[in-house]
Amino acid sequence: MRVWAIANQKGGVGKTTTTLALGRALAIRGARVLLVDLDPHASLTRAFGLPAEPAPAGVLDLFDRPDSELQQLARSSDIEHLAYLPAQTALATLERRSATQPGLGLALSNALARGGHAYDHVLFDCAPTLGLLMVNALAAADHLVIPTQTEPLALHGLNGMLRTAAMIERSRQRELLVSVLPTLHDRRTRTGNETLKAMQDAHGERVWDDAIPNDTRLCRIQVLTESSLPNAYPGRALSAYRRALDWLLNRHAGLQEQAA
Ligand code: ADP
Ligand code: MG
């Protein structure tokens, strides 16, 4: 099982879109995939068409009932091998509880240890808040993917996220592979290209040498339903996501070789 955290402390950079696109591409290749929605706003959950009310069973149950099983809480999707674990809006209350209730930081790691074997890949779609849920995801992950918009202000978010990742890596004493995925890139603008270059210069091989284009036809629903769109749909962003997945899997394989 491989565990991915898709995270950035900045909102609107394409985290949920990335989680859906990578998850879907993995499932289409035949892997058993679980997407976990860790954002109380539940964008990923809604992309699957699940309403917020009444609150579904989902991530919160892993914190409330330490013996709950991932597979029982997960929902299947229209895509074969692709399951998801819904977020509830009440996830927002967890942060307060973590102050008084010790041990919540490993709730997701523990849930994976109990039931993760049912999946080849588990992807956490994180909220932009650096809190209990993100700490849980980073503690459990072997690969952190940071989607980063190619605009100057996004570089601060990237640096913040890299510092957080380094901090968590030290405390858990296990290597965390970190990859930076440039997103929402507009190659017609000078700012976009300069920012992409600055990102690559500063962070080297951690940064993909390509970028997910800003594709105005792309929305989260389309990421899931691409096959039902007319053939004329160019799907530029989605084909870029398939290339990104190859790069990410290669990096992962390289790390495992080093460890062996
Ligand atoms: P986050 O999860 O980081 O908040 P989202 O994945 O929800 O970001 O993306 C924010 C918005 O940008 C959404 O409306 C999404 O459909 C759109 N979006 C994401 N990636 C792209 C892209 N490559 N091209 C165009 N729009 C995109
Ligand atoms: Mg999101």
CSV table of C-alpha atoms and ligand atoms in Angstrom, one decimal:
chain,number,residue,atom,x,y,z
A,1,MET,CA,0.0,0.0,0.0
A,2,ARG,CA,1.2,3.5,-0.8
A,3,VAL,CA,-0.1,6.4,1.1
A,4,TRP,CA,-0.2,9.9,-0.5
A,5,ALA,CA,-0.9,13.2,1.2
A,6,ILE,CA,-2.0,15.9,-1.2
A,7,ALA,CA,-1.5,19.1,0.8
A,8,ASN,CA,-0.7,22.8,0.7
A,9,GLN,CA,-1.4,25.4,3.4
A,10,LYS,CA,-2.9,27.5,0.6
A,11,GLY,CA,-6.4,27.1,-0.7
A,12,GLY,CA,-7.5,27.0,-4.3
A,13,VAL,CA,-4.2,25.5,-5.7
A,14,GLY,CA,-5.8,22.3,-7.1
A,15,LYS,CA,-5.4,19.9,-4.2
A,16,THR,CA,-8.9,18.3,-4.6
A,17,THR,CA,-8.6,18.3,-8.4
A,18,THR,CA,-5.2,16.6,-8.1
A,19,THR,CA,-6.5,14.0,-5.7
A,20,LEU,CA,-9.4,13.1,-8.0
A,21,ALA,CA,-7.2,13.1,-11.2
A,22,LEU,CA,-4.4,11.0,-9.7
A,23,GLY,CA,-6.9,8.7,-8.0
A,24,ARG,CA,-8.9,8.1,-11.1
A,25,ALA,CA,-5.9,7.5,-13.3
A,26,LEU,CA,-4.5,4.9,-10.8
A,27,ALA,CA,-7.9,3.2,-10.6
A,28,ILE,CA,-8.2,3.1,-14.4
A,29,ARG,CA,-4.8,1.4,-14.5
A,30,GLY,CA,-6.3,-1.3,-12.3
A,31,ALA,CA,-5.1,-0.3,-8.8
A,32,ARG,CA,-7.5,-0.4,-5.8
A,33,VAL,CA,-7.7,3.2,-4.7
A,34,LEU,CA,-9.2,5.0,-1.7
A,35,LEU,CA,-9.6,8.8,-1.7
A,36,VAL,CA,-10.0,10.3,1.8
A,37,ASP,CA,-11.6,13.7,2.1
A,38,LEU,CA,-10.0,15.5,5.0
A,39,ASP,CA,-11.5,18.9,4.3
A,40,PRO,CA,-14.6,19.9,6.4
A,41,HIS,CA,-15.8,21.8,3.2
A,42,ALA,CA,-16.1,18.3,1.7
A,43,SER,CA,-15.4,19.4,-1.9
A,44,LEU,CA,-14.1,15.9,-2.9
A,45,THR,CA,-17.1,14.2,-1.3
A,46,ARG,CA,-19.4,16.5,-3.3
A,47,ALA,CA,-17.5,15.8,-6.5
A,48,PHE,CA,-18.9,12.2,-6.1
A,49,GLY,CA,-22.4,13.6,-5.8
A,50,LEU,CA,-22.9,12.9,-2.1
A,51,PRO,CA,-24.9,15.5,-0.3
A,52,ALA,CA,-23.6,17.1,3.0
A,53,GLU,CA,-26.9,16.5,4.7
A,54,PRO,CA,-27.7,14.1,6.3
A,55,ALA,CA,-24.1,13.8,7.4
A,56,PRO,CA,-22.7,10.6,5.9
A,57,ALA,CA,-20.5,8.2,7.8
A,58,GLY,CA,-16.9,8.9,7.0
A,59,VAL,CA,-13.6,10.3,8.3
A,60,LEU,CA,-14.9,11.5,11.6
A,61,ASP,CA,-15.9,8.0,12.6
A,62,LEU,CA,-12.2,7.0,12.5
A,63,PHE,CA,-11.6,9.5,15.3
A,64,ASP,CA,-14.8,8.8,17.3
A,65,ARG,CA,-14.7,5.0,17.1
A,66,PRO,CA,-11.1,3.7,17.2
A,67,ASP,CA,-12.2,0.2,16.0
A,68,SER,CA,-14.0,1.5,13.0
A,69,GLU,CA,-13.0,-0.1,9.6
A,70,LEU,CA,-12.0,1.9,6.6
A,71,GLN,CA,-13.6,-0.5,4.2
A,72,GLN,CA,-16.9,-0.4,6.0
A,73,LEU,CA,-17.0,3.4,5.9
A,74,ALA,CA,-15.7,3.8,2.3
A,75,ARG,CA,-18.2,4.3,-0.5
A,76,SER,CA,-17.7,2.9,-4.0
A,77,SER,CA,-17.9,5.2,-7.0
A,78,ASP,CA,-19.0,4.9,-10.6
A,79,ILE,CA,-15.4,4.1,-11.4
A,80,GLU,CA,-14.3,0.6,-10.8
A,81,HIS,CA,-11.6,0.2,-8.0
A,82,LEU,CA,-12.1,3.8,-7.0
A,83,ALA,CA,-13.6,4.3,-3.5
A,84,TYR,CA,-13.8,7.3,-1.3
A,85,LEU,CA,-14.2,8.1,2.4
A,86,PRO,CA,-16.5,11.2,2.9
A,87,ALA,CA,-15.8,14.2,5.0
A,88,GLN,CA,-18.4,15.5,7.4
A,89,THR,CA,-18.7,19.2,8.1
A,90,ALA,CA,-18.3,18.3,11.8
A,91,LEU,CA,-14.6,17.5,11.1
A,92,ALA,CA,-14.1,21.2,11.8
A,93,THR,CA,-14.7,20.5,15.5
A,94,LEU,CA,-11.8,18.0,15.8
A,95,GLU,CA,-9.2,20.7,16.2
A,96,ARG,CA,-10.7,21.8,19.5
A,97,ARG,CA,-10.9,18.2,20.8
A,98,SER,CA,-7.3,17.5,20.0
A,99,ALA,CA,-6.2,19.8,22.9
A,100,THR,CA,-8.0,17.7,25.5
A,101,GLN,CA,-7.9,14.3,23.8
A,102,PRO,CA,-4.3,12.9,23.4
A,103,GLY,CA,-3.5,10.4,20.8
A,104,LEU,CA,-5.7,11.8,18.0
A,105,GLY,CA,-2.6,12.5,15.9
A,106,LEU,CA,-2.3,8.9,14.8
A,107,ALA,CA,-5.9,8.1,14.2
A,108,LEU,CA,-5.4,7.8,10.5
A,109,SER,CA,-2.2,5.9,10.7
A,110,ASN,CA,-4.0,3.4,13.0
A,111,ALA,CA,-7.0,3.1,10.7
A,112,LEU,CA,-4.6,2.3,7.8
A,113,ALA,CA,-2.7,-0.3,9.9
A,114,ARG,CA,-6.1,-2.0,10.6
A,115,GLY,CA,-7.7,-1.8,7.1
A,116,GLY,CA,-5.3,-0.3,4.6
A,117,HIS,CA,-4.4,-3.7,3.1
A,118,ALA,CA,-7.7,-3.5,1.1
A,119,TYR,CA,-6.1,-0.8,-1.1
A,120,ASP,CA,-3.0,-0.3,-3.3
A,121,HIS,CA,-3.1,3.4,-2.9
A,122,VAL,CA,-4.7,5.7,-0.3
A,123,LEU,CA,-4.8,9.4,-1.1
A,124,PHE,CA,-5.5,12.1,1.5
A,125,ASP,CA,-7.1,15.3,0.2
A,126,CYS,CA,-6.0,17.8,2.9
A,127,ALA,CA,-7.7,21.1,3.9
A,128,PRO,CA,-5.4,24.1,3.7
A,129,THR,CA,-5.3,24.3,7.5
A,130,LEU,CA,-2.2,23.2,9.4
A,131,GLY,CA,-4.0,21.3,12.1
A,132,LEU,CA,-4.8,17.9,13.4
A,133,LEU,CA,-6.1,16.5,10.1
A,134,MET,CA,-3.1,17.5,8.1
A,135,VAL,CA,-0.7,16.3,10.9
A,136,ASN,CA,-2.5,12.9,10.8
A,137,ALA,CA,-2.2,12.7,7.0
A,138,LEU,CA,1.5,13.7,7.0
A,139,ALA,CA,2.2,11.2,9.8
A,140,ALA,CA,0.7,8.4,7.8
A,141,ALA,CA,1.9,9.3,4.3
A,142,ASP,CA,5.0,8.1,2.4
A,143,HIS,CA,4.6,10.6,-0.3
A,144,LEU,CA,3.6,14.2,0.1
A,145,VAL,CA,2.5,15.9,-3.1
A,146,ILE,CA,2.2,19.7,-3.0
A,147,PRO,CA,0.1,21.2,-5.8
A,148,THR,CA,1.4,24.8,-6.2
A,149,GLN,CA,-0.1,27.4,-8.5
A,150,THR,CA,2.5,29.0,-10.7
A,151,GLU,CA,2.0,32.6,-9.4
A,152,PRO,CA,4.4,34.5,-7.1
A,153,LEU,CA,2.3,34.5,-4.0
A,154,ALA,CA,2.1,30.7,-4.1
A,155,LEU,CA,5.8,30.4,-3.4
A,156,HIS,CA,5.2,31.4,0.2
A,157,GLY,CA,2.6,28.7,0.6
A,158,LEU,CA,5.1,26.2,-0.8
A,159,ASN,CA,7.9,27.2,1.5
A,160,GLY,CA,5.5,27.0,4.5
A,161,MET,CA,4.4,23.5,3.5
A,162,LEU,CA,8.0,22.4,3.0
A,163,ARG,CA,8.8,23.5,6.5
A,164,THR,CA,5.8,21.7,7.9
A,165,ALA,CA,6.8,18.5,6.1
A,166,ALA,CA,10.4,18.7,7.4
A,167,MET,CA,9.1,19.2,11.0
A,168,ILE,CA,6.8,16.2,10.7
A,169,GLU,CA,9.5,14.0,9.1
A,170,ARG,CA,11.8,14.7,12.0
A,171,SER,CA,9.2,13.8,14.6
A,172,ARG,CA,8.1,10.5,12.9
A,173,GLN,CA,11.7,9.5,12.0
A,174,ARG,CA,10.7,8.0,8.7
A,175,GLU,CA,11.5,9.5,5.4
A,176,LEU,CA,8.8,11.5,3.7
A,177,LEU,CA,9.1,11.8,-0.1
A,178,VAL,CA,8.1,15.3,-1.2
A,179,SER,CA,7.1,16.2,-4.7
A,180,VAL,CA,6.0,19.6,-6.0
A,181,LEU,CA,3.4,19.7,-8.7
A,182,PRO,CA,3.0,23.0,-10.5
A,183,THR,CA,-0.7,23.6,-11.2
A,184,LEU,CA,-3.0,26.1,-12.9
A,185,HIS,CA,-0.2,27.1,-15.1
A,186,ASP,CA,-0.7,29.6,-17.8
A,187,ARG,CA,2.2,29.3,-20.2
A,188,ARG,CA,1.2,32.4,-22.1
A,189,THR,CA,2.0,34.7,-19.2
A,190,ARG,CA,5.5,35.8,-18.3
A,191,THR,CA,4.7,35.7,-14.6
A,192,GLY,CA,3.6,32.1,-14.9
A,193,ASN,CA,6.8,31.0,-16.6
A,194,GLU,CA,9.0,33.0,-14.3
A,195,THR,CA,7.4,31.6,-11.2
A,196,LEU,CA,7.7,28.0,-12.6
A,197,LYS,CA,11.4,28.6,-13.2
A,198,ALA,CA,11.9,30.1,-9.7
A,199,MET,CA,10.2,27.0,-8.2
A,200,GLN,CA,12.4,24.7,-10.1
A,201,ASP,CA,15.6,26.6,-9.4
A,202,ALA,CA,14.8,26.7,-5.7
A,203,HIS,CA,13.7,23.1,-5.2
A,204,GLY,CA,15.4,21.2,-7.9
A,205,GLU,CA,14.3,17.6,-8.6
A,206,ARG,CA,11.5,17.8,-6.2
A,207,VAL,CA,9.6,19.9,-8.7
A,208,TRP,CA,8.0,18.3,-11.8
A,209,ASP,CA,9.7,19.8,-14.9
A,210,ASP,CA,6.3,20.2,-16.5
A,211,ALA,CA,3.1,21.7,-15.2
A,212,ILE,CA,-0.7,21.1,-15.1
A,213,PRO,CA,-2.1,23.7,-17.5
A,214,ASN,CA,-4.8,26.1,-16.5
A,215,ASP,CA,-7.7,24.6,-18.4
A,216,THR,CA,-10.9,26.6,-18.1
A,217,ARG,CA,-12.9,23.6,-19.2
A,218,LEU,CA,-11.7,21.6,-16.2
A,219,CYS,CA,-13.9,21.2,-13.2
A,220,ARG,CA,-13.9,18.6,-10.5
A,221,ILE,CA,-16.9,16.8,-11.9
A,222,GLN,CA,-15.2,16.5,-15.3
A,223,VAL,CA,-12.2,14.9,-13.7
A,224,LEU,CA,-14.4,12.1,-12.7
A,225,THR,CA,-16.6,11.9,-15.8
A,226,GLU,CA,-14.1,12.5,-18.5
A,227,SER,CA,-15.1,9.3,-20.3
A,228,SER,CA,-18.6,10.5,-20.8
A,229,LEU,CA,-17.5,13.8,-22.4
A,230,PRO,CA,-17.5,14.2,-26.2
A,231,ASN,CA,-14.4,13.1,-28.0
A,232,ALA,CA,-13.8,16.7,-29.0
A,233,TYR,CA,-13.0,17.5,-25.4
A,234,PRO,CA,-9.2,18.0,-25.4
A,235,GLY,CA,-8.6,17.2,-21.7
A,236,ARG,CA,-5.3,18.9,-21.7
A,237,ALA,CA,-5.1,19.1,-17.9
A,238,LEU,CA,-6.1,15.5,-17.5
A,239,SER,CA,-3.5,14.2,-19.9
A,240,ALA,CA,-0.9,16.3,-18.0
A,241,TYR,CA,-2.1,14.6,-14.8
A,242,ARG,CA,-1.4,11.2,-16.4
A,243,ARG,CA,2.2,12.4,-17.1
A,244,ALA,CA,2.5,13.7,-13.6
A,245,LEU,CA,1.4,10.4,-12.2
A,246,ASP,CA,4.1,8.6,-14.2
A,247,TRP,CA,6.7,11.0,-12.8
A,248,LEU,CA,5.4,10.6,-9.2
A,249,LEU,CA,5.4,6.8,-9.4
A,250,ASN,CA,8.9,6.9,-10.8
A,251,ARG,CA,10.1,9.0,-7.9
A,252,HIS,CA,8.5,6.7,-5.5
A,253,ALA,CA,10.1,3.6,-7.1
A,254,GLY,CA,13.5,5.4,-7.0
A,255,LEU,CA,13.1,5.9,-3.2
A,256,GLN,CA,12.2,2.3,-2.6
A,257,GLU,CA,15.3,1.1,-4.6
A,258,GLN,CA,17.4,3.3,-2.4
A,259,ALA,CA,15.9,1.9,0.7
A,260,ALA,CA,16.4,-1.7,-0.4
B,1,ADP,P1,-8.0,23.2,-3.6
B,1,ADP,O1,-8.5,21.8,-3.2
B,1,ADP,O2,-6.5,23.4,-3.4
B,1,ADP,O3,-8.8,24.3,-2.8
B,1,ADP,P2,-9.4,22.8,-6.1
B,1,ADP,O4,-8.9,21.5,-6.7
B,1,ADP,O5,-10.7,22.8,-5.4
B,1,ADP,O6,-8.3,23.4,-5.1
B,1,ADP,O7,-9.3,23.9,-7.3
B,1,ADP,C1,-9.8,25.2,-7.1
B,1,ADP,C2,-10.6,25.6,-8.3
B,1,ADP,O8,-9.8,25.6,-9.5
B,1,ADP,C3,-11.8,24.6,-8.6
B,1,ADP,O9,-12.9,25.4,-9.1
B,1,ADP,C4,-11.2,23.8,-9.7
B,1,ADP,O10,-12.2,23.2,-10.6
B,1,ADP,C5,-10.3,24.7,-10.5
B,1,ADP,N1,-9.1,24.1,-11.1
B,1,ADP,C6,-8.3,23.2,-10.5
B,1,ADP,N2,-7.3,22.8,-11.3
B,1,ADP,C7,-7.5,23.5,-12.5
B,1,ADP,C8,-6.8,23.6,-13.8
B,1,ADP,N3,-5.7,22.9,-14.0
B,1,ADP,N4,-7.4,24.4,-14.7
B,1,ADP,C9,-8.5,25.1,-14.4
B,1,ADP,N5,-9.2,25.1,-13.3
B,1,ADP,C10,-8.7,24.3,-12.3
B,2,MG,MG,-9.8,21.2,-1.8
